[in-house]
mmCIF file of C-alpha atoms in Angstrom:
data_model
loop_
_atom_site.group_PDB
_atom_site.id
_atom_site.type_symbol
_atom_site.label_atom_id
_atom_site.label_comp_id
_atom_site.label_asym_id
_atom_site.label_seq_id
_atom_site.Cartn_x
_atom_site.Cartn_y
_atom_site.Cartn_z
ATOM 1 C CA MET O 1 94.222 86.858 125.843
ATOM 2 C CA THR O 2 92.795 84.808 122.987
ATOM 3 C CA GLU O 3 94.768 81.621 122.306
ATOM 4 C CA ILE O 4 95.814 81.507 118.699
ATOM 5 C CA LYS O 5 98.616 79.908 116.772
ATOM 6 C CA LEU O 6 100.521 80.784 113.638
ATOM 7 C CA GLU O 7 100.805 78.177 110.891
ATOM 8 C CA LEU O 8 103.173 78.585 107.987
ATOM 9 C CA LEU O 9 101.106 79.369 104.885
ATOM 10 C CA LYS O 10 100.594 76.282 102.741
ATOM 11 C CA TYR O 11 100.711 76.659 98.978
ATOM 12 C CA ASP O 12 97.177 75.190 98.686
ATOM 13 C CA ASP O 13 95.854 77.970 100.954
ATOM 14 C CA ARG O 14 97.593 80.833 99.161
ATOM 15 C CA GLU O 15 94.562 81.775 97.023
ATOM 16 C CA GLN O 16 92.228 81.924 100.030
ATOM 17 C CA PHE O 17 94.867 83.866 102.005
ATOM 18 C CA ILE O 18 94.920 86.508 99.245
ATOM 19 C CA LYS O 19 91.110 86.736 99.151
ATOM 20 C CA ASP O 20 90.882 86.941 102.944
ATOM 21 C CA ASN O 21 93.554 89.658 103.001
ATOM 22 C CA GLN O 22 91.723 91.709 100.378
ATOM 23 C CA GLU O 23 88.429 91.313 102.240
ATOM 24 C CA ALA O 24 89.984 92.562 105.483
ATOM 25 C CA PHE O 25 91.669 95.570 103.854
ATOM 26 C CA ASN O 26 88.547 96.480 101.873
ATOM 27 C CA TYR O 27 86.465 96.311 105.050
ATOM 28 C CA GLY O 28 88.537 99.058 106.705
ATOM 29 C CA ALA O 29 88.418 101.302 103.647
ATOM 30 C CA MET O 30 84.687 100.813 103.147
ATOM 31 C CA GLU O 31 84.050 101.672 106.804
ATOM 32 C CA GLU O 32 86.014 104.894 106.373
ATOM 33 C CA PHE O 33 85.068 105.960 102.850
ATOM 34 C CA GLY O 34 82.113 103.884 101.663
ATOM 35 C CA MET O 35 81.812 103.481 97.913
ATOM 36 C CA ARG O 36 83.507 106.839 97.265
ATOM 37 C CA ASP O 37 86.954 105.430 98.057
ATOM 38 C CA ASN O 38 89.635 106.168 95.450
ATOM 39 C CA HIS O 39 92.524 104.245 96.989
ATOM 40 C CA PHE O 40 92.153 101.005 95.062
ATOM 41 C CA GLU O 41 95.292 99.367 93.630
ATOM 42 C CA GLU O 42 93.183 97.299 91.254
ATOM 43 C CA ASP O 43 89.489 97.256 90.411
ATOM 44 C CA GLY O 44 87.617 96.847 93.675
ATOM 45 C CA GLN O 45 90.677 96.039 95.809
ATOM 46 C CA ILE O 46 92.539 98.281 98.246
ATOM 47 C CA ILE O 47 95.479 95.916 98.077
ATOM 48 C CA SER O 48 96.169 94.155 94.802
ATOM 49 C CA ARG O 49 96.775 90.463 94.294
ATOM 50 C CA ASP O 50 100.211 91.367 92.930
ATOM 51 C CA THR O 51 101.134 93.333 96.060
ATOM 52 C CA ILE O 52 100.069 90.458 98.321
ATOM 53 C CA GLU O 53 101.875 87.871 96.179
ATOM 54 C CA LYS O 54 105.085 89.927 96.248
ATOM 55 C CA SER O 55 104.772 90.254 100.016
ATOM 56 C CA ILE O 56 104.356 86.483 100.415
ATOM 57 C CA GLU O 57 107.315 85.796 98.120
ATOM 58 C CA ARG O 58 109.590 88.268 99.938
ATOM 59 C CA GLY O 59 108.758 87.132 103.438
ATOM 60 C CA GLU O 60 107.414 84.545 105.831
ATOM 61 C CA ALA O 61 103.646 84.113 105.545
ATOM 62 C CA TYR O 62 101.540 82.607 108.308
ATOM 63 C CA ARG O 63 97.885 81.843 108.807
ATOM 64 C CA ILE O 64 96.430 83.034 112.102
ATOM 65 C CA MET O 65 94.510 80.027 113.449
ATOM 66 C CA LEU O 66 91.803 79.949 116.108
ATOM 67 C CA ASP O 67 90.388 76.508 116.983
ATOM 68 C CA ASP O 68 92.096 75.127 113.861
ATOM 69 C CA LYS O 69 90.245 77.613 111.628
ATOM 70 C CA PRO O 70 91.967 80.416 109.700
ATOM 71 C CA VAL O 71 90.929 83.840 111.001
ATOM 72 C CA GLY O 72 93.627 86.019 109.471
ATOM 73 C CA GLY O 73 97.188 86.156 108.317
ATOM 74 C CA VAL O 74 100.545 87.794 108.757
ATOM 75 C CA VAL O 75 103.571 88.304 106.521
ATOM 76 C CA ILE O 76 106.889 89.351 108.026
ATOM 77 C CA ASN O 77 110.443 89.867 106.816
ATOM 78 C CA VAL O 78 113.341 89.337 109.187
ATOM 79 C CA GLU O 79 116.996 90.076 108.490
ATOM 80 C CA GLU O 80 119.248 89.503 111.477
ATOM 81 C CA ASP O 81 117.880 91.772 114.233
ATOM 82 C CA LYS O 82 115.528 93.868 112.058
ATOM 83 C CA GLY O 83 111.951 92.887 111.327
ATOM 84 C CA GLU O 84 109.292 94.255 109.040
ATOM 85 C CA LEU O 85 105.611 93.564 109.508
ATOM 86 C CA ASP O 86 104.469 93.608 105.899
ATOM 87 C CA LEU O 87 100.861 92.456 106.334
ATOM 88 C CA LEU O 88 98.681 91.617 109.288
ATOM 89 C CA PHE O 89 94.965 91.075 108.899
ATOM 90 C CA VAL O 90 92.125 89.590 110.875
ATOM 91 C CA SER O 91 88.842 88.549 109.281
ATOM 92 C CA PRO O 92 86.213 91.255 109.914
ATOM 93 C CA GLY O 93 83.835 88.708 111.469
ATOM 94 C CA VAL O 94 86.214 88.188 114.399
ATOM 95 C CA HIS O 95 87.431 91.750 115.009
ATOM 96 C CA SER O 96 87.750 93.022 118.583
ATOM 97 C CA LYS O 97 88.415 89.597 120.110
ATOM 98 C CA GLY O 98 92.160 90.026 120.753
ATOM 99 C CA ILE O 99 93.177 87.879 117.778
ATOM 100 C CA GLY O 100 95.430 90.466 116.124
ATOM 101 C CA TYR O 101 97.222 91.233 119.360
ATOM 102 C CA ALA O 102 97.652 87.544 120.193
ATOM 103 C CA ALA O 103 99.048 86.957 116.696
ATOM 104 C CA TRP O 104 101.476 89.846 117.110
ATOM 105 C CA CYS O 105 102.678 88.399 120.436
ATOM 106 C CA GLU O 106 103.314 85.081 118.651
ATOM 107 C CA VAL O 107 105.345 86.881 115.969
ATOM 108 C CA GLU O 108 107.487 88.518 118.651
ATOM 109 C CA LYS O 109 108.090 85.119 120.296
ATOM 110 C CA LEU O 110 108.863 83.506 116.947
ATOM 111 C CA HIS O 111 111.565 86.099 116.251
ATOM 112 C CA SER O 112 112.939 87.072 119.644
ATOM 113 C CA GLU O 113 116.204 88.080 117.927
ATOM 114 C CA VAL O 114 114.534 91.163 116.415
ATOM 115 C CA THR O 115 115.418 94.412 118.182
ATOM 116 C CA VAL O 116 113.436 96.766 115.904
ATOM 117 C CA TRP O 117 110.156 96.059 114.111
ATOM 118 C CA VAL O 118 108.777 98.417 111.450
ATOM 119 C CA THR O 119 105.472 98.648 109.582
ATOM 120 C CA VAL O 120 103.297 101.164 107.734
ATOM 121 C CA THR O 121 99.570 101.791 107.481
ATOM 122 C CA PRO O 122 97.432 104.304 105.567
ATOM 123 C CA TYR O 123 96.534 107.538 107.334
ATOM 124 C CA PHE O 124 92.809 106.650 107.335
ATOM 125 C CA GLU O 125 93.159 103.264 109.072
ATOM 126 C CA GLN O 126 92.361 104.541 112.569
ATOM 127 C CA ARG O 127 91.717 100.998 113.764
ATOM 128 C CA ASN O 128 95.238 99.963 112.644
ATOM 129 C CA ILE O 129 96.846 103.074 114.121
ATOM 130 C CA HIS O 130 95.171 102.381 117.468
ATOM 131 C CA PHE O 131 96.217 98.713 117.267
ATOM 132 C CA TYR O 132 99.886 99.387 116.506
ATOM 133 C CA VAL O 133 100.335 102.260 118.974
ATOM 134 C CA ASN O 134 98.022 101.471 121.872
ATOM 135 C CA ARG O 135 97.987 97.658 121.803
ATOM 136 C CA CYS O 136 101.322 96.568 120.338
ATOM 137 C CA GLY O 137 103.631 99.335 121.563
ATOM 138 C CA PHE O 138 104.754 100.787 118.224
ATOM 139 C CA HIS O 139 105.551 104.479 117.824
ATOM 140 C CA ILE O 140 104.781 106.640 114.816
ATOM 141 C CA VAL O 141 108.148 107.777 113.492
ATOM 142 C CA GLU O 142 107.361 109.171 110.023
ATOM 143 C CA PHE O 143 104.457 110.340 107.910
ATOM 144 C CA TYR O 144 104.936 109.634 104.212
ATOM 145 C CA ASN O 145 103.004 111.798 101.772
ATOM 146 C CA SER O 146 103.411 113.534 98.415
ATOM 147 C CA HIS O 147 105.917 115.984 99.974
ATOM 148 C CA TYR O 148 107.814 113.292 101.884
ATOM 149 C CA PRO O 149 107.693 109.995 99.960
ATOM 150 C CA ASP O 150 108.601 106.597 101.353
ATOM 151 C CA PRO O 151 112.117 105.835 100.083
ATOM 152 C CA ASN O 152 111.421 102.075 100.339
ATOM 153 C CA GLU O 153 108.491 101.965 97.907
ATOM 154 C CA PRO O 154 110.156 101.150 94.567
ATOM 155 C CA TYR O 155 109.179 97.457 94.711
ATOM 156 C CA LYS O 156 105.473 98.331 94.515
ATOM 157 C CA ASP O 157 103.744 98.821 91.171
ATOM 158 C CA ILE O 158 101.755 101.882 92.227
ATOM 159 C CA PRO O 159 103.660 104.670 93.968
ATOM 160 C CA MET O 160 102.368 105.432 97.464
ATOM 161 C CA ASP O 161 101.541 109.028 96.557
ATOM 162 C CA GLU O 162 99.177 107.786 93.835
ATOM 163 C CA GLN O 163 97.503 105.111 95.943
ATOM 164 C CA PHE O 164 97.451 107.010 99.254
ATOM 165 C CA PRO O 165 97.942 110.657 98.301
ATOM 166 C CA ASP O 166 97.083 111.762 101.823
ATOM 167 C CA GLY O 167 99.798 109.603 103.327
ATOM 168 C CA MET O 168 101.000 106.585 105.233
ATOM 169 C CA PHE O 169 102.288 106.386 108.794
ATOM 170 C CA ARG O 170 105.521 104.500 109.460
ATOM 171 C CA PHE O 171 105.796 102.802 112.849
ATOM 172 C CA GLU O 172 108.698 101.355 114.817
ATOM 173 C CA LYS O 173 108.794 99.147 117.855
ATOM 174 C CA ARG O 174 112.118 98.864 119.670
ATOM 175 C CA MET O 175 112.294 95.701 121.699
ATOM 176 C CA ASP O 176 113.634 95.827 125.235
ATOM 177 C CA LYS O 177 116.243 93.070 125.410
ATOM 178 C CA SER O 178 117.302 93.677 129.013
#
Protein backbone atom coordinates (compact mmCIF):
# COMPACT_ATOMS: atom_id res chain seq x y z
CA MET A 1 0.00 0.00 0.00
CA THR A 2 1.16 3.53 -0.77
CA GLU A 3 2.21 5.47 2.34
CA ILE A 4 0.30 8.70 2.54
CA LYS A 5 -0.77 11.01 5.30
CA LEU A 6 -3.69 13.34 5.83
CA GLU A 7 -2.99 16.94 6.81
CA LEU A 8 -5.71 19.25 8.00
CA LEU A 9 -6.42 21.77 5.24
CA LYS A 10 -4.70 25.08 5.90
CA TYR A 11 -6.53 28.28 5.04
CA ASP A 12 -3.66 29.35 2.73
CA ASP A 13 -4.12 26.15 0.70
CA ARG A 14 -7.90 26.40 0.38
CA GLU A 15 -7.82 28.03 -3.09
CA GLN A 16 -5.49 25.38 -4.51
CA PHE A 17 -7.57 22.63 -2.85
CA ILE A 18 -10.66 23.93 -4.68
CA LYS A 19 -8.83 24.08 -8.03
CA ASP A 20 -7.35 20.60 -7.55
CA ASN A 21 -10.79 19.23 -6.63
CA GLN A 22 -12.38 20.74 -9.73
CA GLU A 23 -9.58 19.40 -11.93
CA ALA A 24 -10.06 15.88 -10.58
CA PHE A 25 -13.85 15.92 -10.99
CA ASN A 26 -13.64 17.43 -14.48
CA TYR A 27 -11.13 14.75 -15.50
CA GLY A 28 -13.64 11.96 -14.78
CA ALA A 29 -16.46 13.71 -16.62
CA MET A 30 -14.29 14.54 -19.63
CA GLU A 31 -13.14 10.91 -19.84
CA GLU A 32 -16.76 9.78 -19.88
CA PHE A 33 -18.45 12.50 -21.92
CA GLY A 34 -15.79 14.62 -23.63
CA MET A 35 -16.81 18.16 -24.45
CA ARG A 36 -20.48 17.18 -24.82
CA ASP A 37 -20.97 16.94 -21.05
CA ASN A 38 -23.99 18.83 -19.69
CA HIS A 39 -23.49 18.17 -15.99
CA PHE A 40 -21.64 21.35 -15.08
CA GLU A 41 -22.67 23.22 -11.91
CA GLU A 42 -20.94 26.36 -13.15
CA ASP A 43 -19.27 27.30 -16.42
CA GLY A 44 -16.66 24.64 -17.12
CA GLN A 45 -16.85 22.96 -13.70
CA ILE A 46 -18.56 19.70 -12.75
CA ILE A 47 -18.44 20.77 -9.13
CA SER A 48 -18.79 24.45 -8.34
CA ARG A 49 -16.57 26.52 -6.10
CA ASP A 50 -19.62 27.18 -3.93
CA THR A 51 -20.34 23.47 -3.49
CA ILE A 52 -16.73 22.77 -2.50
CA GLU A 53 -16.62 25.75 -0.13
CA LYS A 54 -19.85 24.63 1.57
CA SER A 55 -18.43 21.13 1.92
CA ILE A 56 -15.24 22.47 3.52
CA GLU A 57 -17.22 24.69 5.89
CA ARG A 58 -19.56 21.87 6.95
CA GLY A 59 -16.88 19.28 7.53
CA GLU A 60 -13.28 18.34 8.17
CA ALA A 61 -11.06 18.96 5.15
CA TYR A 62 -7.71 17.25 4.69
CA ARG A 63 -4.98 17.31 2.09
CA ILE A 64 -3.78 13.90 0.95
CA MET A 65 0.02 14.11 1.10
CA LEU A 66 2.58 11.89 -0.60
CA ASP A 67 6.25 12.70 0.10
CA ASP A 68 5.13 16.03 1.59
CA LYS A 69 3.38 17.00 -1.66
CA PRO A 70 -0.39 17.41 -2.00
CA VAL A 71 -1.87 14.77 -4.31
CA GLY A 72 -5.55 15.05 -3.44
CA GLY A 73 -8.02 15.86 -0.74
CA VAL A 74 -10.86 14.59 1.37
CA VAL A 75 -13.75 16.23 3.21
CA ILE A 76 -15.71 14.27 5.79
CA ASN A 77 -18.48 14.97 8.28
CA VAL A 78 -18.70 12.95 11.47
CA GLU A 79 -21.49 13.08 14.05
CA GLU A 80 -21.08 10.56 16.84
CA ASP A 81 -20.95 7.15 15.12
CA LYS A 82 -22.11 8.27 11.65
CA GLY A 83 -19.75 9.52 8.98
CA GLU A 84 -20.25 11.08 5.59
CA LEU A 85 -17.58 11.13 2.92
CA ASP A 86 -18.43 14.39 1.20
CA LEU A 87 -15.47 14.67 -1.18
CA LEU A 88 -12.50 12.50 -2.00
CA PHE A 89 -10.26 13.26 -4.94
CA VAL A 90 -6.85 12.27 -6.19
CA SER A 91 -4.95 14.31 -8.77
CA PRO A 92 -5.30 12.66 -12.20
CA GLY A 93 -1.51 12.50 -12.62
CA VAL A 94 -1.24 10.01 -9.76
CA HIS A 95 -4.30 7.83 -10.38
CA SER A 96 -4.00 4.05 -10.01
CA LYS A 97 -1.20 4.17 -7.43
CA GLY A 98 -3.27 3.24 -4.36
CA ILE A 99 -3.40 6.81 -3.04
CA GLY A 100 -7.19 7.04 -2.77
CA TYR A 101 -7.44 3.72 -0.97
CA ALA A 102 -4.59 4.60 1.39
CA ALA A 103 -6.29 7.93 2.15
CA TRP A 104 -9.58 6.16 2.84
CA CYS A 105 -7.83 3.78 5.26
CA GLU A 106 -6.40 6.82 7.08
CA VAL A 107 -9.90 8.33 7.34
CA GLU A 108 -11.20 5.11 8.89
CA LYS A 109 -8.34 5.12 11.42
CA LEU A 110 -8.88 8.80 12.19
CA HIS A 111 -12.53 8.15 13.03
CA SER A 112 -12.65 4.62 14.40
CA GLU A 113 -15.83 5.56 16.30
CA VAL A 114 -17.83 5.62 13.05
CA THR A 115 -20.03 2.55 12.54
CA VAL A 116 -21.62 3.63 9.24
CA TRP A 117 -20.05 5.70 6.46
CA VAL A 118 -22.12 7.10 3.58
CA THR A 119 -21.27 8.81 0.29
CA VAL A 120 -22.71 9.45 -3.17
CA THR A 121 -21.28 9.56 -6.68
CA PRO A 122 -22.76 10.25 -10.12
CA TYR A 123 -23.99 7.28 -12.13
CA PHE A 124 -21.33 7.84 -14.82
CA GLU A 125 -18.31 7.77 -12.49
CA GLN A 126 -17.45 4.11 -13.08
CA ARG A 127 -13.99 4.64 -11.62
CA ASN A 128 -15.55 5.95 -8.36
CA ILE A 129 -18.14 3.17 -8.25
CA HIS A 130 -15.40 0.56 -8.64
CA PHE A 131 -13.31 2.32 -5.97
CA TYR A 132 -16.08 2.54 -3.37
CA VAL A 133 -17.48 -0.97 -3.91
CA ASN A 134 -14.50 -3.11 -4.88
CA ARG A 135 -11.67 -1.35 -3.02
CA CYS A 136 -13.23 0.30 0.03
CA GLY A 137 -16.04 -2.13 0.85
CA PHE A 138 -19.05 0.16 0.39
CA HIS A 139 -22.39 -1.16 -0.85
CA ILE A 140 -24.78 0.61 -3.19
CA VAL A 141 -27.95 1.14 -1.19
CA GLU A 142 -29.95 3.66 -3.26
CA PHE A 143 -30.10 5.16 -6.72
CA TYR A 144 -31.30 8.76 -6.72
CA ASN A 145 -32.84 10.07 -9.93
CA SER A 146 -35.68 12.29 -11.14
CA HIS A 147 -38.23 9.69 -9.92
CA TYR A 148 -36.49 9.09 -6.59
CA PRO A 149 -34.73 12.28 -5.45
CA ASP A 150 -32.13 12.51 -2.71
CA PRO A 151 -33.95 13.82 0.37
CA ASN A 152 -30.68 15.30 1.71
CA GLU A 153 -29.99 17.65 -1.20
CA PRO A 154 -31.60 20.93 -0.08
CA TYR A 155 -28.26 22.48 0.96
CA LYS A 156 -27.01 22.44 -2.63
CA ASP A 157 -27.77 25.29 -5.02
CA ILE A 158 -28.57 23.07 -8.00
CA PRO A 159 -30.98 20.19 -7.43
CA MET A 160 -29.46 16.78 -8.18
CA ASP A 161 -32.06 16.03 -10.85
CA GLU A 162 -30.95 19.13 -12.78
CA GLN A 163 -27.22 18.50 -12.43
CA PHE A 164 -27.30 14.70 -12.74
CA PRO A 165 -30.65 13.91 -14.34
CA ASP A 166 -29.62 10.31 -14.89
CA GLY A 167 -28.87 9.80 -11.22
CA MET A 168 -26.51 9.38 -8.32
CA PHE A 169 -25.64 6.22 -6.40
CA ARG A 170 -25.70 6.32 -2.60
CA PHE A 171 -23.24 4.03 -0.83
CA GLU A 172 -22.94 2.78 2.74
CA LYS A 173 -20.14 1.04 4.54
CA ARG A 174 -20.99 -0.61 7.85
CA MET A 175 -17.92 -1.03 9.99
CA ASP A 176 -17.33 -4.31 11.78
CA LYS A 177 -16.60 -3.36 15.39
CA SER A 178 -16.19 -6.90 16.72
